[in-house]
mmCIF file of C-alpha atoms in Angstrom:
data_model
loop_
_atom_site.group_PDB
_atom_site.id
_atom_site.type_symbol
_atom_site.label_atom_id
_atom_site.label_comp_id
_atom_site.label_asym_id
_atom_site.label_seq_id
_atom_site.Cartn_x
_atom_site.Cartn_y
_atom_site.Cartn_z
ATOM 1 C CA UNK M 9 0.000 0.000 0.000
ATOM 2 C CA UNK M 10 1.154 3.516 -0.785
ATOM 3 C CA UNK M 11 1.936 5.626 1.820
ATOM 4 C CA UNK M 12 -1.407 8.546 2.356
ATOM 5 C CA UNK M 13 -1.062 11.891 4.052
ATOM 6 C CA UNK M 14 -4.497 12.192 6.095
ATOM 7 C CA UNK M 15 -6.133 15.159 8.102
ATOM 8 C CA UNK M 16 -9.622 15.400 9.577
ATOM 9 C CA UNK M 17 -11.683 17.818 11.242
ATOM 10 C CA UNK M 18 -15.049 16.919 13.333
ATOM 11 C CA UNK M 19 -17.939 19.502 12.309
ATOM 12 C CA UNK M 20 -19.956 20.974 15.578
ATOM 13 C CA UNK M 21 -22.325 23.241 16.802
ATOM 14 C CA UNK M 22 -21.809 25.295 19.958
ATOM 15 C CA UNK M 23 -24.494 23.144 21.820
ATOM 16 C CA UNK M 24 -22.182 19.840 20.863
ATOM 17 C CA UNK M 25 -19.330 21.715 20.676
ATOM 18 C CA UNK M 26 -17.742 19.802 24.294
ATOM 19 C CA UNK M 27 -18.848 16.323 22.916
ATOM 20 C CA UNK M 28 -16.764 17.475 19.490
ATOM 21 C CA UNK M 29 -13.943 18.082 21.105
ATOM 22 C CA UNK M 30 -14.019 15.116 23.493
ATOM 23 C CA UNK M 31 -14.229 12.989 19.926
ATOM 24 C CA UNK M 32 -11.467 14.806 18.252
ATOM 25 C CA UNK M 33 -9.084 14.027 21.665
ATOM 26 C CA UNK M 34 -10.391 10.196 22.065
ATOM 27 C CA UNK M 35 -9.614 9.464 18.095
ATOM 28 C CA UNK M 36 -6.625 11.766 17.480
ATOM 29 C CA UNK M 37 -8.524 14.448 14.661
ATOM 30 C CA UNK M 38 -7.186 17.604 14.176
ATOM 31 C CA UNK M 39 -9.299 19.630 15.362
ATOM 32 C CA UNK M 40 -12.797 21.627 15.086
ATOM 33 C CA UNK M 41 -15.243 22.677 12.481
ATOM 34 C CA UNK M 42 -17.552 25.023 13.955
ATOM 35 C CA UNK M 43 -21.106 26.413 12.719
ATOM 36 C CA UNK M 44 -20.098 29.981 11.430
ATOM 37 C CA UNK M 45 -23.545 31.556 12.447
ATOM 38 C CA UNK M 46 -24.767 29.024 15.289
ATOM 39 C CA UNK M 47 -27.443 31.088 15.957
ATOM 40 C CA UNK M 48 -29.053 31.128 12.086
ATOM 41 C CA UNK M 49 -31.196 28.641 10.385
ATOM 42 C CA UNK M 50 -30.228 24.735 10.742
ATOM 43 C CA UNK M 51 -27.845 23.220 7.858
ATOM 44 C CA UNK M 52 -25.377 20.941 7.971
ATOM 45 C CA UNK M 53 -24.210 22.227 4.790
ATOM 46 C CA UNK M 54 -22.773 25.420 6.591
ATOM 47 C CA UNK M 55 -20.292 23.204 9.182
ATOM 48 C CA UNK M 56 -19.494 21.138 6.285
ATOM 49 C CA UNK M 57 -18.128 23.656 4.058
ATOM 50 C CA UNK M 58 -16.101 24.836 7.077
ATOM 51 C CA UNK M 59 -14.875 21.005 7.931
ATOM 52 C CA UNK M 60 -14.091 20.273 4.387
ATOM 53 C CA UNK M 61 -11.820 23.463 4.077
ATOM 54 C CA UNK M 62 -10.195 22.511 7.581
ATOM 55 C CA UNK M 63 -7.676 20.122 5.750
ATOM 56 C CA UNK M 64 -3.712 20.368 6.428
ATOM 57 C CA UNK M 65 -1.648 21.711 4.076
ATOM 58 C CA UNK M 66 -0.147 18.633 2.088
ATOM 59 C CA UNK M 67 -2.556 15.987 2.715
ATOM 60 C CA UNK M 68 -3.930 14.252 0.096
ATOM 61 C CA UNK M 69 -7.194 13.161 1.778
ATOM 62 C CA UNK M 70 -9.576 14.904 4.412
ATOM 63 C CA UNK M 71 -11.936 13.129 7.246
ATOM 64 C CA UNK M 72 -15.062 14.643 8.097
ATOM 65 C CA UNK M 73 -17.202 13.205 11.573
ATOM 66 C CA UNK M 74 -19.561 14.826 12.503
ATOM 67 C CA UNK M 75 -19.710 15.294 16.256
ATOM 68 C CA UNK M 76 -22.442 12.963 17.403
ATOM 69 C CA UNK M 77 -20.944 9.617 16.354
ATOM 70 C CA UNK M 78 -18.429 7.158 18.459
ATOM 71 C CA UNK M 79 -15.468 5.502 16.867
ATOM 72 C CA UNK M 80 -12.561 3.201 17.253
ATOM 73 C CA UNK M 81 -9.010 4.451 18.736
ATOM 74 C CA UNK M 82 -7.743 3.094 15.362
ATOM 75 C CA UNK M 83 -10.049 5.030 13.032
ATOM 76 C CA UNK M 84 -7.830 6.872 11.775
ATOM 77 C CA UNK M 85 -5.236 3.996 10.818
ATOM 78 C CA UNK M 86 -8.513 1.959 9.727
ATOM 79 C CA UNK M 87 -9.499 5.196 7.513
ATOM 80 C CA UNK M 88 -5.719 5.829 6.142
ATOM 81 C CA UNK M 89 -5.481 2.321 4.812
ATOM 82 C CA UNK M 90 -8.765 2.412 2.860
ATOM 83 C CA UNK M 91 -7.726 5.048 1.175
ATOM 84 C CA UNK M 92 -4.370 3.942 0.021
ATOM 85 C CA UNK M 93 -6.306 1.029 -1.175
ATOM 86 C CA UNK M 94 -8.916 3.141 -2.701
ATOM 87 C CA UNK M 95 -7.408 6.272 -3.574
ATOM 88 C CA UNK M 96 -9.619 7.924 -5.439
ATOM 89 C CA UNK M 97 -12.770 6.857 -4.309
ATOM 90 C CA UNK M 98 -15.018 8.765 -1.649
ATOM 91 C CA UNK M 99 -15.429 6.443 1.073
ATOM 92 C CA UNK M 100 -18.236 6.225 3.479
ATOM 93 C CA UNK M 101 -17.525 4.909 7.038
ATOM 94 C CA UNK M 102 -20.848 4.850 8.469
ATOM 95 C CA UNK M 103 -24.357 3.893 7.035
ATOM 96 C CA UNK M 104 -27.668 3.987 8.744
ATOM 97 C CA UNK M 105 -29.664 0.546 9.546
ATOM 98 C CA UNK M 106 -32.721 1.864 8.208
ATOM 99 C CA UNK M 107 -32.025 3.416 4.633
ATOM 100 C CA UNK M 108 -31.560 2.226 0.991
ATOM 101 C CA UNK M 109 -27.881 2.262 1.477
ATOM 102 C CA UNK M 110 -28.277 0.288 4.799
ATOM 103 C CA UNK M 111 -30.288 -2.210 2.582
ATOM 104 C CA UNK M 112 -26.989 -2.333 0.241
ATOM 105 C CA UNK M 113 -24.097 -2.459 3.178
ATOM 106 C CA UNK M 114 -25.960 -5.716 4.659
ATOM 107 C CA UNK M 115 -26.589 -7.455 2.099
ATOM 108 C CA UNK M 116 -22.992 -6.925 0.678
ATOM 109 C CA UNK M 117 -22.682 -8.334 4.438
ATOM 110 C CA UNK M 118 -24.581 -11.615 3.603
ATOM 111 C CA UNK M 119 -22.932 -12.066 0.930
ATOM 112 C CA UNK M 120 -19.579 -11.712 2.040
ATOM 113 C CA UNK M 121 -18.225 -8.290 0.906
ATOM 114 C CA UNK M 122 -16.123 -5.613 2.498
ATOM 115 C CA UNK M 123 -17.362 -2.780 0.197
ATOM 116 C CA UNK M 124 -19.965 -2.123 -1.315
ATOM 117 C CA UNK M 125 -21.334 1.371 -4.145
ATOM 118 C CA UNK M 126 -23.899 3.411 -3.031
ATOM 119 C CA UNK M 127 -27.217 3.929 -3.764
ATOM 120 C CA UNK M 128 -26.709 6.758 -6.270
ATOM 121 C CA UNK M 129 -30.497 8.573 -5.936
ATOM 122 C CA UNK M 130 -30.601 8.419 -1.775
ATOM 123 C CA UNK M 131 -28.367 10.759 0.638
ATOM 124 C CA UNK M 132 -24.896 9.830 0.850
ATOM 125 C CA UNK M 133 -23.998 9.172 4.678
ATOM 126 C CA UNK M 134 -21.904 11.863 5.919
ATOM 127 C CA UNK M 135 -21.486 10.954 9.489
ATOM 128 C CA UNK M 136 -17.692 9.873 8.370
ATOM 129 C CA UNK M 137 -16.763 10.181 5.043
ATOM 130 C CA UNK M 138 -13.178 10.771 3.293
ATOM 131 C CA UNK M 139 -12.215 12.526 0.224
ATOM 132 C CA UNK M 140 -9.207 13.276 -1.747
ATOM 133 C CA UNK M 141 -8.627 16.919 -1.359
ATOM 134 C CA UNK M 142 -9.226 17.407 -5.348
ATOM 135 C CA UNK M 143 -12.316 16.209 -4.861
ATOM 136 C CA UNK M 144 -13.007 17.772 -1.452
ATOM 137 C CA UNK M 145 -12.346 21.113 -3.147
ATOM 138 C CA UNK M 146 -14.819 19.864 -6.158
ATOM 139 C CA UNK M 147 -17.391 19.178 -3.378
ATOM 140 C CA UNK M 148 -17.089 22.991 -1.772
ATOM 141 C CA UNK M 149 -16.996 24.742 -5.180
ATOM 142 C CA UNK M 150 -20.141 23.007 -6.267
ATOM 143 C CA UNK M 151 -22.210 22.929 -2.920
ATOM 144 C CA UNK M 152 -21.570 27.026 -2.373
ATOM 145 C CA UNK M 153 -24.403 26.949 -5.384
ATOM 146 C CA UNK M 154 -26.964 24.955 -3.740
ATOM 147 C CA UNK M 155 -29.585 26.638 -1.431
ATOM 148 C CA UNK M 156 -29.887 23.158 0.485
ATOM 149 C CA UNK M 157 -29.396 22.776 3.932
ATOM 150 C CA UNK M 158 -28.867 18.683 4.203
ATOM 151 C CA UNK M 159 -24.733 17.892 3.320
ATOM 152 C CA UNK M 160 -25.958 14.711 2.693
ATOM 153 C CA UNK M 161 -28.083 15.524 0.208
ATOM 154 C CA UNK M 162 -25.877 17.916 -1.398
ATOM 155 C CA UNK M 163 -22.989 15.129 -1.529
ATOM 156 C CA UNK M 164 -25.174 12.976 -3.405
ATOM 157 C CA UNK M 165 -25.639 15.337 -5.881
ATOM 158 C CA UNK M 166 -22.405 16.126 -6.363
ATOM 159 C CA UNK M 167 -21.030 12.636 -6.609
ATOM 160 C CA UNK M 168 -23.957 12.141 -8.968
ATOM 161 C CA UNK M 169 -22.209 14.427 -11.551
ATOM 162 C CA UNK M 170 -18.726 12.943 -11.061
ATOM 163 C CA UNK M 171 -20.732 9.480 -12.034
ATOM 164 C CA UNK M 172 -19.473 7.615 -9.511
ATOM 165 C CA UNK M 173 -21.008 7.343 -5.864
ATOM 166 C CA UNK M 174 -19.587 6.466 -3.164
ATOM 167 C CA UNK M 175 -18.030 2.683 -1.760
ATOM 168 C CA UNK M 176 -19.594 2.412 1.911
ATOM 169 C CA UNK M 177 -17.714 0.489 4.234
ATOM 170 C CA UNK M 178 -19.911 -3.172 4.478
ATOM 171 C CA UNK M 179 -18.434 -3.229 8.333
ATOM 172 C CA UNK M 180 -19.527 -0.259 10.374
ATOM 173 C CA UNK M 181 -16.625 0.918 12.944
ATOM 174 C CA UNK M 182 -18.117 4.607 13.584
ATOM 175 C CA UNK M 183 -21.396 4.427 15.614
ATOM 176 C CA UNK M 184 -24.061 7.164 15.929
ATOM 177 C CA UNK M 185 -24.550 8.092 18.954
ATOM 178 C CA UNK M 186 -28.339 9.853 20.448
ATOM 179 C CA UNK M 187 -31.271 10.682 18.843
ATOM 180 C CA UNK M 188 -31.347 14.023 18.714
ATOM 181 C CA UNK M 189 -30.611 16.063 15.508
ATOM 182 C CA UNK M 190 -29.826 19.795 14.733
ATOM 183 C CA UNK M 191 -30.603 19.735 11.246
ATOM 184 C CA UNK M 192 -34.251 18.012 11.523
ATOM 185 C CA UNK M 193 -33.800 14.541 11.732
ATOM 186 C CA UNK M 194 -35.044 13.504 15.239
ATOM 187 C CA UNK M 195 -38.428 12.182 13.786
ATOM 188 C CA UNK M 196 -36.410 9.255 12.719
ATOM 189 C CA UNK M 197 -35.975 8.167 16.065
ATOM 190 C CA UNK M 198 -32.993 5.702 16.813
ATOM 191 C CA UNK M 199 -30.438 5.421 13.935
ATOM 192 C CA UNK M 200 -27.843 3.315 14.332
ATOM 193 C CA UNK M 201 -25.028 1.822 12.087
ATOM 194 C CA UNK M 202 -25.898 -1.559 9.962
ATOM 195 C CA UNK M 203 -23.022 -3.714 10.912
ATOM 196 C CA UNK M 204 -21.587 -2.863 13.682
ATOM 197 C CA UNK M 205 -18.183 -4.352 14.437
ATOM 198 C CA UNK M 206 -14.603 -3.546 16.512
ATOM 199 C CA UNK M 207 -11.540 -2.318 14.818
ATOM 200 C CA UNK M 208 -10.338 -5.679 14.933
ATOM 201 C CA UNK M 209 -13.291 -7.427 12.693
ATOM 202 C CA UNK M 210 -13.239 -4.572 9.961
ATOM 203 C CA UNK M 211 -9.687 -4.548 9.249
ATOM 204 C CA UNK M 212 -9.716 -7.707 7.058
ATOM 205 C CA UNK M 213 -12.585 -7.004 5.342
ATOM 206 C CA UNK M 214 -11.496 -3.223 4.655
ATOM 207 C CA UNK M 215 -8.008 -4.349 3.228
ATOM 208 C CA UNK M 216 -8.495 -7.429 1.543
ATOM 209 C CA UNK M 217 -12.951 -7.615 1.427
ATOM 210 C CA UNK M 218 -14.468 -7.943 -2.100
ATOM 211 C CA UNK M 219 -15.842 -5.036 -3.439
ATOM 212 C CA UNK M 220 -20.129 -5.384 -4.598
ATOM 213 C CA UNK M 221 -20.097 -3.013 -7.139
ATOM 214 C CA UNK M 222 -23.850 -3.911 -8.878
ATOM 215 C CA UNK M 223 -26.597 -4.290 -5.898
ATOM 216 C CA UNK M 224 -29.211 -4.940 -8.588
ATOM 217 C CA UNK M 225 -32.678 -4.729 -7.694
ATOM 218 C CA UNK M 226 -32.403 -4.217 -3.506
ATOM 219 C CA UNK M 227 -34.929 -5.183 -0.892
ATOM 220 C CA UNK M 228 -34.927 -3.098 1.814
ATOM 221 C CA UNK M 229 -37.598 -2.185 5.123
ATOM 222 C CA UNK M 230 -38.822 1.426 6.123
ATOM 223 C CA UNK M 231 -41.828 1.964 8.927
ATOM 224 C CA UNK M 232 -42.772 -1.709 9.517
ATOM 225 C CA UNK M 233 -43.277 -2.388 5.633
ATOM 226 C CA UNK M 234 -40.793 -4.399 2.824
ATOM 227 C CA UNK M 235 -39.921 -1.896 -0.524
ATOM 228 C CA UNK M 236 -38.080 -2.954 -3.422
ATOM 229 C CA UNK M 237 -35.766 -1.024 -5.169
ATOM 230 C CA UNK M 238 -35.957 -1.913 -8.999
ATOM 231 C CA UNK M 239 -32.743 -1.819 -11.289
ATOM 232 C CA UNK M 240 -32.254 1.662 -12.835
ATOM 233 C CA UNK M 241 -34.347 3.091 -10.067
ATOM 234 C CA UNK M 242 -32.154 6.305 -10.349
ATOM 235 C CA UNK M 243 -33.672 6.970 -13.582
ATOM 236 C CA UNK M 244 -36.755 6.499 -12.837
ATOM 237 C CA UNK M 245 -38.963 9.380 -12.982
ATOM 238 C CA UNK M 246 -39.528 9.725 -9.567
ATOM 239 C CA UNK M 247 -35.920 8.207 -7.922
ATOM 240 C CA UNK M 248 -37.333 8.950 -4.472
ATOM 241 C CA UNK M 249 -40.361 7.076 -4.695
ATOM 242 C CA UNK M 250 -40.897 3.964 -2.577
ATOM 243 C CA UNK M 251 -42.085 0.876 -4.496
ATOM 244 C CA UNK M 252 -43.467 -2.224 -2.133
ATOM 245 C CA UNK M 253 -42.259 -5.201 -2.666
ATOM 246 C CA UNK M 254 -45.185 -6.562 -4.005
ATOM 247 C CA UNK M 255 -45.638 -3.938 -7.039
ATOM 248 C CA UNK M 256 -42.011 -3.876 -7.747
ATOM 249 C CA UNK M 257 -41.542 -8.055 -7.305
ATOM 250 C CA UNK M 258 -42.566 -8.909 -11.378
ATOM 251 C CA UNK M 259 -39.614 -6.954 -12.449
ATOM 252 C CA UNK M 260 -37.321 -9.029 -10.855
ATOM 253 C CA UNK M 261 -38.500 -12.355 -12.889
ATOM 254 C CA UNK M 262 -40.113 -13.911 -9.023
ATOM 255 C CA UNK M 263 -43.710 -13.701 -8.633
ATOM 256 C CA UNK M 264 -45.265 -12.975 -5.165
ATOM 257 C CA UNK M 265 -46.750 -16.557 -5.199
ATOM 258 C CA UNK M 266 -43.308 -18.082 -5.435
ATOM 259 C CA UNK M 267 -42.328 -15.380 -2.604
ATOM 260 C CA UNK M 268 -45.382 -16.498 -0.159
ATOM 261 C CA UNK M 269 -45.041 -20.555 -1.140
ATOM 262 C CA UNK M 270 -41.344 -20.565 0.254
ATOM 263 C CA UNK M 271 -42.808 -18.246 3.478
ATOM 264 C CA UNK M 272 -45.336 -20.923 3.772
ATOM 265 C CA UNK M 273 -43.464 -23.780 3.830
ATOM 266 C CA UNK M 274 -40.406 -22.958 5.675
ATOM 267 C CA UNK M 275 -40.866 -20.006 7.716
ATOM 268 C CA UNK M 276 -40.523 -21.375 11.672
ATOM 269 C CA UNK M 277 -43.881 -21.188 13.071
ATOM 270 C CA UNK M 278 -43.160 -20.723 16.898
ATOM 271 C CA UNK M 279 -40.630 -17.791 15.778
ATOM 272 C CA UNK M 280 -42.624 -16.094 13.806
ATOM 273 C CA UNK M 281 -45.883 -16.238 16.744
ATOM 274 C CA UNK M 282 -43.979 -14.649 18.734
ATOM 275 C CA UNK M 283 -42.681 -11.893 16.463
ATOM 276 C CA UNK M 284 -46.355 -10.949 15.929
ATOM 277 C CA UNK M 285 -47.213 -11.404 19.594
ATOM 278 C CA UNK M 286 -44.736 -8.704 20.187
ATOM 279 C CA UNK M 287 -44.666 -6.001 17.076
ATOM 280 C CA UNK M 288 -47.611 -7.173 15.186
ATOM 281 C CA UNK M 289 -48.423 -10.137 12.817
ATOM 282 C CA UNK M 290 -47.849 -7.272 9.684
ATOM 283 C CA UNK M 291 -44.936 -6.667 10.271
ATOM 284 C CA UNK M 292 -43.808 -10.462 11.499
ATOM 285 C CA UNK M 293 -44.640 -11.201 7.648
ATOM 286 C CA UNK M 294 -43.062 -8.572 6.077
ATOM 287 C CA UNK M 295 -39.908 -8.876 7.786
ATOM 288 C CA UNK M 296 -39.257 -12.381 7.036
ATOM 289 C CA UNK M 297 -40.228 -12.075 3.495
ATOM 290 C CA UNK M 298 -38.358 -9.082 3.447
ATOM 291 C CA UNK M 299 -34.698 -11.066 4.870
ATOM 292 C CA UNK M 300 -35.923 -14.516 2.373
ATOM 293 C CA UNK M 301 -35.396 -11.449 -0.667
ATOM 294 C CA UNK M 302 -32.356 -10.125 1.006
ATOM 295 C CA UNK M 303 -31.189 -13.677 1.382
ATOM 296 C CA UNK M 304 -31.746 -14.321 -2.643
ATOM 297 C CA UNK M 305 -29.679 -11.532 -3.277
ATOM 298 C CA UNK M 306 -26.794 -12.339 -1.349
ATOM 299 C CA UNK M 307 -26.630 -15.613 -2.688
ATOM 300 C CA UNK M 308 -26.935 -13.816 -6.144
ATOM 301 C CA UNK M 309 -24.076 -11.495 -5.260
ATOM 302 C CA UNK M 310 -21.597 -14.344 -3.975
ATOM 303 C CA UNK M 311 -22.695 -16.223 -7.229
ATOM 304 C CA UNK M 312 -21.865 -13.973 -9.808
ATOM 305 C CA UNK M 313 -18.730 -12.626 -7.671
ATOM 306 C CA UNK M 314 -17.338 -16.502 -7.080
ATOM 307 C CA UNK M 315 -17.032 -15.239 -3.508
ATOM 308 C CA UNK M 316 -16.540 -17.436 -0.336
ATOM 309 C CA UNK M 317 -18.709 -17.648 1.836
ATOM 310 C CA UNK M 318 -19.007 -15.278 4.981
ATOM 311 C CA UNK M 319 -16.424 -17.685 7.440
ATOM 312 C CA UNK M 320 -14.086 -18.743 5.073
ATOM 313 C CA UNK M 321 -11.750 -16.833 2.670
ATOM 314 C CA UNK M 322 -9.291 -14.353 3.513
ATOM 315 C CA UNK M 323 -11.687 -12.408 6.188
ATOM 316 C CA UNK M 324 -12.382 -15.670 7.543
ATOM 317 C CA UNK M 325 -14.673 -15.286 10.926
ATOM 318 C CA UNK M 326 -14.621 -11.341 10.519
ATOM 319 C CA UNK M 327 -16.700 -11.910 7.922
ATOM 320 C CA UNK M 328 -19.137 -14.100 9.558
ATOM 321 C CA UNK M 329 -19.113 -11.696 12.553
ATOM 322 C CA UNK M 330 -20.134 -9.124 10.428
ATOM 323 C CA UNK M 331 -22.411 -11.030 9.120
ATOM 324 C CA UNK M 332 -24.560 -12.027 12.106
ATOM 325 C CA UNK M 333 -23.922 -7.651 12.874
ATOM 326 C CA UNK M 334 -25.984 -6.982 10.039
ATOM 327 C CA UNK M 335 -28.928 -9.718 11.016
ATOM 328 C CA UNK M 336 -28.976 -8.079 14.369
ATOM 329 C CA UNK M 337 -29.627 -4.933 13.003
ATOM 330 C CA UNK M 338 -32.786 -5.524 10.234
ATOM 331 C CA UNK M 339 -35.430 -6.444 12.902
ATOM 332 C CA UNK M 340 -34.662 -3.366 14.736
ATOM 333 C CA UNK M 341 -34.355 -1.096 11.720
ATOM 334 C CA UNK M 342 -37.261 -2.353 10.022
ATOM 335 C CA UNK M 343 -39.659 -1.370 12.692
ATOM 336 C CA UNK M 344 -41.322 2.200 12.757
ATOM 337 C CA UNK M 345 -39.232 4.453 14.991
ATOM 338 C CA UNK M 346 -42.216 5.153 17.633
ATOM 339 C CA UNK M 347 -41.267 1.058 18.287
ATOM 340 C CA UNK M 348 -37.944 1.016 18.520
ATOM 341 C CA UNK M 349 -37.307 2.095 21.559
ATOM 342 C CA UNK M 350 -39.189 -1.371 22.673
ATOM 343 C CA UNK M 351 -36.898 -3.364 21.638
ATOM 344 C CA UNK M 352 -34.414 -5.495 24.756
ATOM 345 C CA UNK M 353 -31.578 -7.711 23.581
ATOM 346 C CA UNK M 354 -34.005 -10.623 24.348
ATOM 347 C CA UNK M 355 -36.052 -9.150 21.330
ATOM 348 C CA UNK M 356 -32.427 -8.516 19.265
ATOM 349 C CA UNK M 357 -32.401 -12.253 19.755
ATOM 350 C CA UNK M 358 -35.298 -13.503 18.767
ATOM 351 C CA UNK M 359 -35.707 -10.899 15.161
ATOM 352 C CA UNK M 360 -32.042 -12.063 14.592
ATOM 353 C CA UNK M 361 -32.709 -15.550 14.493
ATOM 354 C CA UNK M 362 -35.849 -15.290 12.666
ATOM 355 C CA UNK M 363 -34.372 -12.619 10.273
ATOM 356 C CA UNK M 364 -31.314 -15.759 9.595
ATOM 357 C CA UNK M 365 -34.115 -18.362 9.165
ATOM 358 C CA UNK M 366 -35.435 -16.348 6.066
ATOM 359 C CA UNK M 367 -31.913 -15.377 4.570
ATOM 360 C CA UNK M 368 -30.644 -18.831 4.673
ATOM 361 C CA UNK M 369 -33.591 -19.648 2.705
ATOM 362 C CA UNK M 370 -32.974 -17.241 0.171
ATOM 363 C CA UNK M 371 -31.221 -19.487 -1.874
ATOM 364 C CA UNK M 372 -34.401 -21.467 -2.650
ATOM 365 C CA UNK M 373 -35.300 -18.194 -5.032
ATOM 366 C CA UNK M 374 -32.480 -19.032 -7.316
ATOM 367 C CA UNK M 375 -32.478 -20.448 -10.392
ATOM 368 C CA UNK M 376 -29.279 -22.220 -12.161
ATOM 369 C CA UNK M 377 -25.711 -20.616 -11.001
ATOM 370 C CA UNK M 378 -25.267 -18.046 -13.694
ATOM 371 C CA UNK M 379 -22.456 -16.987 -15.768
ATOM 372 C CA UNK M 380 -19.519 -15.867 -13.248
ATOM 373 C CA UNK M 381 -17.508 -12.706 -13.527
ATOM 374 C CA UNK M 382 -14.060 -11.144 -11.282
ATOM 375 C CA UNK M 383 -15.650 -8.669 -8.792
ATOM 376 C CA UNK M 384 -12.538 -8.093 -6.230
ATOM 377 C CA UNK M 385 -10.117 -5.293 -6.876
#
């Protein structure tokens, strides 16, 4: 690996401003980038502009946190040697259990990945992301035009032009941390990372993890109900829109009676009472149908990418550790945020086990092994 020249900076607010510097200490970041008119209307957008201009003279890639998350004491080693392997790439070290992209990081996780691209139509997470300072500077010139508030949003839309979005890390070593939110996001109630994993686990897979590159179509959960996210979907007309599984199931060459018949006959009966005793006999169904799609297209992935299975390979039990991360999280996630709060690690249990019942059935979705192409790098 070539040697990379790395500085960071943690964006804050004057209200988290002692948390952001507590952060910056524990991991080693260089310092502060503070709200330049704390008292004006909310936007991210504003501390990020600052952050992203915060980086040292001669480095060759800036770190952004933002100053509610937790990380590892090795972040910034873990950070430093992603992007000498990826050195051009933006790279995405945290990604919510509950969005499109959280869909994509675990089921690269199922399927045995390290990496995995971006959703190119949603947000791109921002809670800890890296750039090379060419692009950094990119980002700034074209965000000063942009009357939106969200830096997630804005990043999107900027990586959107460069046609390339950006590789999220499949192992999540940053955490979020509270559910509180300056810029307006507190009505999504607990968001936490989608694989969540020590320094120690996400090292092999960062270095030497495959790389998913095409999610195809992507199941994925919001508010107690299973979407589907067709192929193309960023063209689509409306990109945002939310297609249920059901309407956007024909597309994918599976009909929904194929769908319910493997539900029928091999979803666990006592597991799946007891889901519905506890969050509702809706959402019991939806989740495991929603984990038995996730599970066909993780088996896909694998497929097509001749990958080893999570447990063997060169990540070896990191891998399946970050698999079983990513089952603990989908339960949780999938429920509406009013519910989550609910949730004890004797319910973590139980939705983790039921979610692994469905994925390993996944497989039973599949046709014939297709064609197989190279998808490491």
């Amino acid at each position: 690996m070539s040697t990379t020249s790395l500085s960071s900076a943690v964006m804050t607010h004057p209200v988290r401003e002692a948390q952001a510097a507590a952060l910056a200490a524990r991991l080693g970041l260089d310092g502060l980038a503070r709200d330049p008119d704390p008292d004006g209307p909310p936007s991210a957008l504003r501390t990020a502009l600052v952050a992203w201009a915060a980086r040292a003279a001669g480095a060759d890639h800036h770190l952004v946190v933002q100053d509610d998350v937790a990380g590892p004491p090795e972040l910034l080693a873990l950070v430093a040697g992603s992007v000498a392997r990826f050195p051009d790439e933006a790279l995405v070290f945290y990604t919510n259990w509950h969005a499109r992209n959280g869909a994509a990081a675990r089921l690269a996780a199922l399927a045995g990945a390290g990496w995995v691209r971006a959703v190119p139509e949603e947000f791109a997470p921002t809670l800890a992301i890296c750039l090379p300072v060419g692009t950094a500077d990119a980002f700034r010139s074209f965000a000063a035009e942009t009357g939106e508030r969200h830096d997630d949003e804005v990043m999107a839309a900027f990586l959107r032009t460069t046609g390339r979005s950006a590789l999220l890390a499949v192992p999540s070593v940053v955490e979020h941390i509270g559910t509180s939110s300056i810029n307006g996001h507190a009505a999504q109630g607990i968001r936490l990372a989608v694989c969540p994993v020590g320094a120690a686990d996400a090292r092999p897979l960062l270095e030497r993890g495959w790389v998913l590159e095409e999610v195809d179509w992507l199941p994925y959960m919001r508010y107690g109900e299973g979407y589907l996210r067709p192929v193309g979907h960023e063209r689509d007309a409306d990109p945002r829109r939310h297609p249920r599984w059901t309407e956007a199931l024909p597309d994918t060459g599976l009909t929904e009676g194929r769908v319910r018949d493997v539900a029928r006959r091999h979803r666990p009966g006592g597991a799946a009472a007891e889901v519905g005793r506890l969050f509702g006999t809706a959402f019991a169904d939806e989740l495991w149908i929603h984990c038995l799609l996730l599970g066909r297209q993780a088996e896909d992935a694998a497929r097509r990418h001749q990958a080893p299975p999570p447990g063997s390979g060169p990540a070896g039990a990191a891998a399946a550790r970050v698999r079983t991360a990513a089952l603990s999280t989908v339960g949780p996630a999938g429920l509406p945020p009013e519910r989550r709060p609910e949730v004890t690690p004797e319910h973590t249990a139980l939705l983790t086990a039921y979610a692994d019942s469905a994925v390993r059935r996944g497989g039973l979705l599949l046709g014939p092994a297709p064609r197989t192409r190279a998808g490491t790098r």
